[in-house]
Amino acid sequence: MKRRSFLKGTLATGAAAVAVNAGLLTPSTVLAADWNTKAFTAKTIDDAVSAVYGSAATAASGDIKLKAPAIAENGAVTPVEVDASAIDGVESISILASKNPIPMVCEYTFAAGAVGFVSTRIKMGETMNVIAIVNAGGKLLKTEQEVKVTIGGCGG
């Protein structure tokens, strides 16, 4: 271990300990963050989208660029990139996997003025469509792409 890395780690741990002891960062506060249980337990895409946005009505959009591999050799770590930077006023981006037992994979909420761009890795059990939904200006825009999975990320 390098001295600089050790000092950075020690300083970060010390700062976190001071914040916890001062009551600024309590575990109950951290764990009480909003968690949309309904969206992340929904069994269908429409139910998950309705739980997040209040409606499942989406419109296809060519302004959303969804980048995922056509063939994912390992479904456990499928890279997905959603670029909605061509759309003004992006409020949130959701990524869904159509055949996963729980289709809602993730949802990102953006602050005003943020660029609508997300890059992440998702887990897929079999070949399916990856769906990106962008909430911008009160409209739900959607694009999707099929990803063929050769080795499922769920033990298959």
Coordinates of C-alpha atoms in Angstrom, one line a residue, residues 17-133:
A17 CA -16.5 8.9 11.9
V18 CA -16.6 12.5 13.0
A19 CA -19.8 13.0 10.9
V20 CA -21.4 10.0 12.5
N21 CA -20.4 11.0 16.0
A22 CA -21.7 14.6 15.4
G23 CA -25.0 13.3 14.3
L24 CA -24.7 14.6 10.8
L25 CA -24.7 11.2 9.2
T26 CA -26.8 8.8 11.1
P27 CA -27.5 5.3 9.6
S28 CA -31.3 5.9 10.0
T29 CA -31.0 9.0 7.9
V30 CA -29.1 7.2 5.2
L31 CA -31.3 4.1 5.2
A32 CA -34.5 6.2 5.2
A33 CA -33.7 7.5 1.6
D34 CA -36.7 7.2 -0.7
W35 CA -37.0 3.7 -2.1
N36 CA -39.7 3.1 -4.6
T37 CA -40.6 -0.4 -3.4
K38 CA -43.6 -0.7 -5.7
A39 CA -41.4 0.0 -8.8
F40 CA -38.7 -2.4 -7.8
T41 CA -41.1 -5.3 -6.9
A42 CA -43.4 -4.9 -10.0
K43 CA -43.5 -8.0 -12.2
T44 CA -44.4 -6.3 -15.5
I45 CA -42.9 -3.4 -17.3
D46 CA -46.1 -1.4 -17.4
D47 CA -46.5 -1.8 -13.6
A48 CA -42.9 -0.7 -13.0
V49 CA -43.2 2.3 -15.2
S50 CA -46.6 3.3 -13.7
A51 CA -45.1 3.0 -10.2
V52 CA -42.3 5.4 -11.1
Y53 CA -44.0 7.9 -13.4
G54 CA -47.8 7.4 -12.6
S55 CA -48.4 6.3 -16.2
A56 CA -47.2 3.6 -18.6
A57 CA -47.9 5.7 -21.7
T58 CA -44.5 6.2 -23.5
A59 CA -43.6 7.4 -26.9
A60 CA -40.7 6.1 -29.0
S61 CA -37.9 8.6 -29.5
G62 CA -34.9 8.7 -31.8
D63 CA -33.3 11.3 -29.6
I64 CA -32.4 8.7 -27.0
K65 CA -29.2 6.7 -27.8
L66 CA -29.2 3.3 -26.1
K67 CA -25.8 1.6 -26.3
A68 CA -25.7 -2.1 -25.3
P69 CA -23.9 -5.0 -26.9
A70 CA -25.9 -7.0 -29.5
I71 CA -24.4 -10.1 -27.9
A72 CA -23.5 -10.2 -24.2
E73 CA -21.1 -13.0 -23.5
N74 CA -21.7 -12.6 -19.7
G75 CA -25.2 -11.5 -18.7
A76 CA -24.0 -10.8 -15.2
V77 CA -22.2 -7.6 -16.3
T78 CA -23.9 -6.3 -19.4
P79 CA -22.8 -2.7 -20.1
V80 CA -25.6 -0.3 -20.9
E81 CA -25.3 3.4 -21.8
V82 CA -28.2 5.8 -22.2
D83 CA -27.5 9.1 -23.8
A84 CA -30.4 11.6 -23.7
S85 CA -28.1 14.7 -23.9
A86 CA -30.0 15.8 -27.1
I87 CA -33.2 16.3 -25.0
D88 CA -33.6 19.4 -22.9
G89 CA -35.0 19.1 -19.3
V90 CA -34.2 15.5 -18.6
E91 CA -35.6 14.7 -15.2
S92 CA -34.9 11.0 -14.9
I93 CA -33.8 7.9 -16.8
S94 CA -35.0 4.4 -16.1
I95 CA -33.5 1.2 -17.4
L96 CA -35.6 -1.9 -17.6
A97 CA -34.9 -5.5 -18.7
S98 CA -38.0 -7.1 -20.2
K99 CA -37.6 -10.7 -19.1
N100 CA -36.0 -10.2 -15.8
P101 CA -38.2 -11.4 -12.9
I102 CA -38.2 -7.7 -11.7
P103 CA -38.0 -5.6 -14.9
M104 CA -37.0 -2.3 -13.3
V105 CA -33.2 -2.4 -13.1
C106 CA -32.5 1.2 -12.1
E107 CA -33.8 4.7 -12.0
Y108 CA -31.7 7.9 -12.0
T109 CA -33.1 11.3 -11.1
F110 CA -31.3 14.4 -12.3
A111 CA -31.0 17.8 -10.9
A112 CA -32.1 20.8 -13.0
G113 CA -29.5 21.6 -15.7
A114 CA -27.9 18.1 -15.5
V115 CA -27.0 16.3 -18.8
G116 CA -29.1 13.2 -19.3
F117 CA -26.5 10.5 -19.5
V118 CA -26.1 7.2 -17.7
S119 CA -23.6 4.4 -18.1
T120 CA -23.9 1.3 -15.9
R121 CA -23.8 -2.5 -16.0
I122 CA -26.9 -4.6 -15.5
K123 CA -27.6 -8.2 -14.8
M124 CA -29.6 -10.2 -17.4
G125 CA -30.6 -13.8 -17.1
E126 CA -31.4 -14.5 -20.8
T127 CA -31.8 -12.8 -24.2
M128 CA -34.2 -9.9 -23.9
N129 CA -34.9 -6.3 -24.7
V130 CA -33.2 -3.5 -22.7
I131 CA -35.5 -0.5 -22.4
A132 CA -34.6 3.0 -21.6
I133 CA -37.3 5.5 -20.5

